[in-house]
mmCIF file of N, CA and C in Angstrom:
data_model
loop_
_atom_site.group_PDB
_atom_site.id
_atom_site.type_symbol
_atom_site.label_atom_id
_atom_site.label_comp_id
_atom_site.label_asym_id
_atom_site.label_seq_id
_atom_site.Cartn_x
_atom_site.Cartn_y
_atom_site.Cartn_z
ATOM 1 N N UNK A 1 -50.156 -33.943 -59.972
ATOM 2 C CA UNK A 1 -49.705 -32.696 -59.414
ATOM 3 C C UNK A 1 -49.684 -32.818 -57.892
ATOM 4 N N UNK A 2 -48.391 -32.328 -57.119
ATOM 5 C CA UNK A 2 -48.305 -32.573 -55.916
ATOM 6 C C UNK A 2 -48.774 -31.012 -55.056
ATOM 7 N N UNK A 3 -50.276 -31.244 -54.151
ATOM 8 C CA UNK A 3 -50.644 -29.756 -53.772
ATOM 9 C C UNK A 3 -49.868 -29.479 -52.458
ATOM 10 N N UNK A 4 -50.031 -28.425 -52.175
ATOM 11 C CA UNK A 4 -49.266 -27.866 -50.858
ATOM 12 C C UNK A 4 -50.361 -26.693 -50.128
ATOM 13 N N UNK A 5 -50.616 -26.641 -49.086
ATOM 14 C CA UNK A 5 -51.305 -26.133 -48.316
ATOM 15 C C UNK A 5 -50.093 -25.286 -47.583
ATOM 16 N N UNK A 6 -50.307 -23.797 -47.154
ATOM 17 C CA UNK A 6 -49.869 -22.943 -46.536
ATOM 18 C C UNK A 6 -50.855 -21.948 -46.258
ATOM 19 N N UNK A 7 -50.174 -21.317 -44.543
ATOM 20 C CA UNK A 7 -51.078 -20.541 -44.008
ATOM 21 C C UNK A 7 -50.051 -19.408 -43.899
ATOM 22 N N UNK A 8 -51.385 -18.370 -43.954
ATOM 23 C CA UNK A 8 -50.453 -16.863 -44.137
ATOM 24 C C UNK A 8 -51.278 -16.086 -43.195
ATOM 25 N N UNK A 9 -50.482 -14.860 -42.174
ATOM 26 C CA UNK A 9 -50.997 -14.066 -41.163
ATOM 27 C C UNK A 9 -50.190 -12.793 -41.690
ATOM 28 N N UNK A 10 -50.766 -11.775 -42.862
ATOM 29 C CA UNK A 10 -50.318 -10.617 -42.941
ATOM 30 C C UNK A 10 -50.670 -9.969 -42.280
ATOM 31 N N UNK A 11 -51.844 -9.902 -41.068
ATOM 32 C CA UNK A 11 -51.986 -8.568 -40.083
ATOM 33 C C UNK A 11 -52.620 -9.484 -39.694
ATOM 34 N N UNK A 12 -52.375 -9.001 -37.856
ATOM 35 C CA UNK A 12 -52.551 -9.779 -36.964
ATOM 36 C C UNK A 12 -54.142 -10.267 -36.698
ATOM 37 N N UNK A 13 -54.364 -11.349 -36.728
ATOM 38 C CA UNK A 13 -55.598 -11.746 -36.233
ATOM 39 C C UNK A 13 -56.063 -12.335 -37.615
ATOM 40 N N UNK A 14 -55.237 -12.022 -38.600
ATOM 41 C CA UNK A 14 -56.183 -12.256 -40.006
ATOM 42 C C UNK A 14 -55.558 -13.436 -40.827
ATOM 43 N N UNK A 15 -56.429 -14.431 -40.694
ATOM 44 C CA UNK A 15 -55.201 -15.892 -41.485
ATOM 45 C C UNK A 15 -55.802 -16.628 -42.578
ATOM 46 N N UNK A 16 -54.791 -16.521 -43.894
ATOM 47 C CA UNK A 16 -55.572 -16.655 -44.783
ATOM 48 C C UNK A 16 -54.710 -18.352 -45.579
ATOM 49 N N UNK A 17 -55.207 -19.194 -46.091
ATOM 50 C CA UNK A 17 -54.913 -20.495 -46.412
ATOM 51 C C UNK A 17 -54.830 -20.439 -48.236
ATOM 52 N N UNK A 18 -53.604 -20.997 -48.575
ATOM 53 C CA UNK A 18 -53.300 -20.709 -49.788
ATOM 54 C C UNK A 18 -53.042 -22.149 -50.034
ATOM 55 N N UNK A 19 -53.575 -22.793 -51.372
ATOM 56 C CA UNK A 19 -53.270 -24.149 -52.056
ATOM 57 C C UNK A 19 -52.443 -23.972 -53.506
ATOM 58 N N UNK A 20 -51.442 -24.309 -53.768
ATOM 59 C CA UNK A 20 -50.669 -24.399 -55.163
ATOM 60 C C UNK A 20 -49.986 -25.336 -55.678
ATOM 61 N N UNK A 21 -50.000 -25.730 -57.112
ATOM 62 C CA UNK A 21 -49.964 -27.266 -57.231
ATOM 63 C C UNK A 21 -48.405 -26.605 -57.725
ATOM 64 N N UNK A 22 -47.825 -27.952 -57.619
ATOM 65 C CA UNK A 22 -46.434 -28.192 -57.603
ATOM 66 C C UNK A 22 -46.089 -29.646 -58.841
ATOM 67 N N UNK A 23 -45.356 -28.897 -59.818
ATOM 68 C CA UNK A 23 -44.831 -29.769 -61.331
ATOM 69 C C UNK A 23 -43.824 -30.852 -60.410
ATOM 70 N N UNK A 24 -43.990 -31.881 -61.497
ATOM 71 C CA UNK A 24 -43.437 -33.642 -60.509
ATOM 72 C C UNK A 24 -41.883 -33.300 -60.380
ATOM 73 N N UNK A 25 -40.907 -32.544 -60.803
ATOM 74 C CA UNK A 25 -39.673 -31.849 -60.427
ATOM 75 C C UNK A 25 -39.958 -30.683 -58.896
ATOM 76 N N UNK A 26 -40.953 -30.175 -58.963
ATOM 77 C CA UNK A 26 -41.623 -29.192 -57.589
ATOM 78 C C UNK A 26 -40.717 -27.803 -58.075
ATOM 79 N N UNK A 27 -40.426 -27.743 -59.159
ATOM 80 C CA UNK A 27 -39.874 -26.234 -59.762
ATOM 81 C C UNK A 27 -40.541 -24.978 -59.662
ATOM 82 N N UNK A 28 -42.125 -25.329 -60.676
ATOM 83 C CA UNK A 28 -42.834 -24.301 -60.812
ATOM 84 C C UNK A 28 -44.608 -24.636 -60.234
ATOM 85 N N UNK A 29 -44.924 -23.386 -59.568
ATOM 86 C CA UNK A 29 -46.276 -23.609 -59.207
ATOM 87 C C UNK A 29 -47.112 -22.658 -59.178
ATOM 88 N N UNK A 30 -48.366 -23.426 -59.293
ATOM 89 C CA UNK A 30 -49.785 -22.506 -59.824
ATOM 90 C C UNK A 30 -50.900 -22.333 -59.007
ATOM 91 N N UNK A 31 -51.546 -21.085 -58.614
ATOM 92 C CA UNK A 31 -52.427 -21.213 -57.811
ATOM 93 C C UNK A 31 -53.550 -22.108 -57.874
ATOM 94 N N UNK A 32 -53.942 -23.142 -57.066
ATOM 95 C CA UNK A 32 -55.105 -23.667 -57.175
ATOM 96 C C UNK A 32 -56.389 -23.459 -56.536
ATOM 97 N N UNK A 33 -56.360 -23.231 -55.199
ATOM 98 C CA UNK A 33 -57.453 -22.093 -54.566
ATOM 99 C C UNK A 33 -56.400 -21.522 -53.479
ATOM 100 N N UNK A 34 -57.915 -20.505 -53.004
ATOM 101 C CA UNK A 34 -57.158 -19.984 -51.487
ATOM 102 C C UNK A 34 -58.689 -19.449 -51.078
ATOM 103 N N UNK A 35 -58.370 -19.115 -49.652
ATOM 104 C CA UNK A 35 -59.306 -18.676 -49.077
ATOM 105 C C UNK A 35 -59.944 -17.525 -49.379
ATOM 106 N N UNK A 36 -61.155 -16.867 -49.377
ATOM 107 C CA UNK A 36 -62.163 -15.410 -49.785
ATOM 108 C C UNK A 36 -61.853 -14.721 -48.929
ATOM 109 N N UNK A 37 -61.354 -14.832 -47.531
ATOM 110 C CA UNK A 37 -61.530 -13.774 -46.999
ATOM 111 C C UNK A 37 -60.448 -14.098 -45.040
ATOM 112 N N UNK A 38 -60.178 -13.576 -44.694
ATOM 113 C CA UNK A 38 -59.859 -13.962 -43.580
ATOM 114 C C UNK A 38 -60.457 -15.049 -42.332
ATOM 115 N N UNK A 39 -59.520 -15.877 -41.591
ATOM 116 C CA UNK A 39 -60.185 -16.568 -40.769
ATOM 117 C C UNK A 39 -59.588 -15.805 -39.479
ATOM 118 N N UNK A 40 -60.536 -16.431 -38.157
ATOM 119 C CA UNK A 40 -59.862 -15.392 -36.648
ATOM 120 C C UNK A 40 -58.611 -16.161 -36.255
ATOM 121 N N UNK A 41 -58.515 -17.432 -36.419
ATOM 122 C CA UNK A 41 -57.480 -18.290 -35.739
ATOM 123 C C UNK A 41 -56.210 -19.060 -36.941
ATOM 124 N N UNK A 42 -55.295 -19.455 -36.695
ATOM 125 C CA UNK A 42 -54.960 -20.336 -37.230
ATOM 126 C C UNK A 42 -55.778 -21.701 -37.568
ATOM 127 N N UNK A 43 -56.038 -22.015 -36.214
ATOM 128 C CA UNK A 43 -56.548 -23.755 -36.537
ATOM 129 C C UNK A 43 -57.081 -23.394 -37.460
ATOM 130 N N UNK A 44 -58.489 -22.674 -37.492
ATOM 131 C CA UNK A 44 -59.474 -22.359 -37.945
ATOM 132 C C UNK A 44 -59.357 -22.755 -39.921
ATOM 133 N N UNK A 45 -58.167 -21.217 -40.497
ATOM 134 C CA UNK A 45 -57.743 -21.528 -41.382
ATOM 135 C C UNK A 45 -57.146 -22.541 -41.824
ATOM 136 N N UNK A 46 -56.497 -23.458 -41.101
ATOM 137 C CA UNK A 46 -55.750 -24.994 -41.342
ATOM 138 C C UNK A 46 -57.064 -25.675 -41.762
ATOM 139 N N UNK A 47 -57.744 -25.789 -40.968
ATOM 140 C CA UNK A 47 -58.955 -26.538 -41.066
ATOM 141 C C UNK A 47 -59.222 -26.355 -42.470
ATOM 142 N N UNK A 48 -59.977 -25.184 -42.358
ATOM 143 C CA UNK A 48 -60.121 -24.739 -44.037
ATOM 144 C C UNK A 48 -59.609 -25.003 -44.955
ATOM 145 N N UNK A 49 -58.267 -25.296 -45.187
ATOM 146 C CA UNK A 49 -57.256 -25.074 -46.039
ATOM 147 C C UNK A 49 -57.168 -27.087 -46.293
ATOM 148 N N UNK A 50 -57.097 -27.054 -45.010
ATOM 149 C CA UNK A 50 -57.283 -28.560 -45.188
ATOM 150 C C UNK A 50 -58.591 -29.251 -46.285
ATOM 151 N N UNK A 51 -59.638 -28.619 -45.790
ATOM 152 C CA UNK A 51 -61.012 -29.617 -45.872
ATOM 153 C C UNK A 51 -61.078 -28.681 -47.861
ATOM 154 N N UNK A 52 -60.469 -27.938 -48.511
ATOM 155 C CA UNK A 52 -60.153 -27.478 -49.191
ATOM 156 C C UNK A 52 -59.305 -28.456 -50.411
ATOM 157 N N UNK A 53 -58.166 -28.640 -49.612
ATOM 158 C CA UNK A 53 -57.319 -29.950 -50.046
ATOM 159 C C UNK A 53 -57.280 -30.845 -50.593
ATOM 160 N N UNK A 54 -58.391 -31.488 -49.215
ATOM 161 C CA UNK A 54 -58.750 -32.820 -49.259
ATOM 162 C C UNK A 54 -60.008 -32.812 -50.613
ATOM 163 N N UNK A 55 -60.548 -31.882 -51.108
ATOM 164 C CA UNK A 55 -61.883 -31.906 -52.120
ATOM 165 C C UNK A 55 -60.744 -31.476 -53.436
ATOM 166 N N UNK A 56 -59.851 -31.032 -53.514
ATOM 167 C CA UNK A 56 -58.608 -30.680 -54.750
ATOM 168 C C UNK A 56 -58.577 -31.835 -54.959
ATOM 169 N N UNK A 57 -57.800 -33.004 -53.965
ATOM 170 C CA UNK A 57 -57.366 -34.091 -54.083
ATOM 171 C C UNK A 57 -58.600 -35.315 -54.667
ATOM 172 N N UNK A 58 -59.134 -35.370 -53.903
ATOM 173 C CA UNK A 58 -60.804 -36.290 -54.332
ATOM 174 C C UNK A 58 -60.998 -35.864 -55.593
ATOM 175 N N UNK A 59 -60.959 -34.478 -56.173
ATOM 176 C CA UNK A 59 -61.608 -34.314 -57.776
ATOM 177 C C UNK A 59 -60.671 -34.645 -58.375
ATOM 178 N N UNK A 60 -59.155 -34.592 -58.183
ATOM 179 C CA UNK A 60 -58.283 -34.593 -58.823
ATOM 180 C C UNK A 60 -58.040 -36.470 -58.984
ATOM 181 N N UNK A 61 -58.440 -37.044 -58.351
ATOM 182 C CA UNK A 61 -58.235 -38.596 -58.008
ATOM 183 C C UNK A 61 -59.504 -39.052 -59.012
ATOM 184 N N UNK A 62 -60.429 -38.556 -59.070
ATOM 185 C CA UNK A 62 -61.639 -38.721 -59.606
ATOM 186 C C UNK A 62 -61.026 -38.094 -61.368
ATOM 187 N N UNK A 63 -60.613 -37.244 -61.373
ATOM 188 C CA UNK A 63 -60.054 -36.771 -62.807
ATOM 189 C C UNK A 63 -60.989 -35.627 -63.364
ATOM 190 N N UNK A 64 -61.960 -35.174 -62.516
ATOM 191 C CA UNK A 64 -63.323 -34.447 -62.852
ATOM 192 C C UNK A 64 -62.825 -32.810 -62.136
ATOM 193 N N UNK A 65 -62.925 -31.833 -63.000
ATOM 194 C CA UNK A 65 -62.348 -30.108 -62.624
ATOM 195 C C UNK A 65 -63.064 -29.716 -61.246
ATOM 196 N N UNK A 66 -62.161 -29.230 -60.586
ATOM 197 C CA UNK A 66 -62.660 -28.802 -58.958
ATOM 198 C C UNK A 66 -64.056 -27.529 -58.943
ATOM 199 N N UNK A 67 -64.724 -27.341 -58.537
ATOM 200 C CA UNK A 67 -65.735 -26.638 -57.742
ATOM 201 C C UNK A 67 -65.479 -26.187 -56.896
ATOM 202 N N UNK A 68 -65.793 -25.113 -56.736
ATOM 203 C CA UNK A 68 -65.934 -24.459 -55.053
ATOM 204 C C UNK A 68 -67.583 -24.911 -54.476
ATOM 205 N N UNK A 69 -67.472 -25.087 -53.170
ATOM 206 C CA UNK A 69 -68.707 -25.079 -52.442
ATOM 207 C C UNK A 69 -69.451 -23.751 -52.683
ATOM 208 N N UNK A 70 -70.431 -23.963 -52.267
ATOM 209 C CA UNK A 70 -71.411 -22.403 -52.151
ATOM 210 C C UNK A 70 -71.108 -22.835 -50.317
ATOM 211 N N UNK A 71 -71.003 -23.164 -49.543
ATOM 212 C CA UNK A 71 -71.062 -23.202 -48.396
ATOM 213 C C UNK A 71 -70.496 -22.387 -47.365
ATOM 214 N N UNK A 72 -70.426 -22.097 -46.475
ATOM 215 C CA UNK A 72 -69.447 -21.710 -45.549
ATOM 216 C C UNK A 72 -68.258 -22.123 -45.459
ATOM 217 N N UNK A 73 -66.961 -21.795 -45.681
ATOM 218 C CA UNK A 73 -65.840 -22.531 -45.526
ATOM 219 C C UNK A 73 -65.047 -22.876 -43.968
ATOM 220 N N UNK A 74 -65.951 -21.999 -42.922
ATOM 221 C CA UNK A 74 -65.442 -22.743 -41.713
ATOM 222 C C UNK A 74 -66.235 -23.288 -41.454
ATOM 223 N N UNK A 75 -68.015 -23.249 -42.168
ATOM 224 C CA UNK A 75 -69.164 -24.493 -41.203
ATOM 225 C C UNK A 75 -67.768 -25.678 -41.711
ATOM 226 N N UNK A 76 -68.203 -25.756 -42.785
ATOM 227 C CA UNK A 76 -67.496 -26.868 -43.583
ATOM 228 C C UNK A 76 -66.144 -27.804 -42.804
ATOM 229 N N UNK A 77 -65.378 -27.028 -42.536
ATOM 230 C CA UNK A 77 -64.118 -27.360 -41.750
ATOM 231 C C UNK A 77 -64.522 -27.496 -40.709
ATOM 232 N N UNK A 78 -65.752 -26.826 -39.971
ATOM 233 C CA UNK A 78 -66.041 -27.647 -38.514
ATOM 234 C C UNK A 78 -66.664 -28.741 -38.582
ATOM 235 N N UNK A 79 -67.242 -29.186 -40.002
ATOM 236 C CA UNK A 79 -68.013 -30.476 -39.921
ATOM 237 C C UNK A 79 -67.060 -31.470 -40.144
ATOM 238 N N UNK A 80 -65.999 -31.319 -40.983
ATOM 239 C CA UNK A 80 -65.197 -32.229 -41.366
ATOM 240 C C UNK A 80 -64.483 -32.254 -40.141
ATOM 241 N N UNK A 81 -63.625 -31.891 -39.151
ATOM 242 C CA UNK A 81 -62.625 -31.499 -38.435
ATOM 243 C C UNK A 81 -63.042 -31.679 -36.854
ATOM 244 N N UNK A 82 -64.675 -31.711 -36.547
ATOM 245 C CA UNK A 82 -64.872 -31.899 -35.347
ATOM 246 C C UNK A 82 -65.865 -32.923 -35.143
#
């Protein structure tokens, strides 16, 4: 499954990171995560959305069903990202 990361700003200041996997034609697609709650920045959410991704991809490479962290999702993206 090919994922896709997109960032969304429905009211200003508020940016939220959406992941959805995409069938090997890229026709039809399914939510795979997204963010809980708003981030303040773009980067911020990229980050997120990214370091998000990149753990879809690793379980998905591994063949083992994704988890969410219990963690913070921007500590997280600042550890990975800085």
């Amino acid at each position: 499954m090919n994922l896709e990361l997109s960032i969304d700003q429905p009211i200003a200041g508020h940016f939220y990171w959406t992941i959805v996997g995409l069938d090997q034609a890229g026709d039809h697609q399914r939510l795979v995560d997204y963010s809980r709650g708003p981030m303040p920045t773009r980067g911020l959410a990229t980050a997120a959305g990214l370091a998000a991704l990149m753990r879809h991809q690793e379980v998905e490479d591994l063949g083992t069903p994704a988890s969410r962290p219990s963690s913070d999702p921007i500590a997280e993206a600042a550890r990975r990202f800085h």
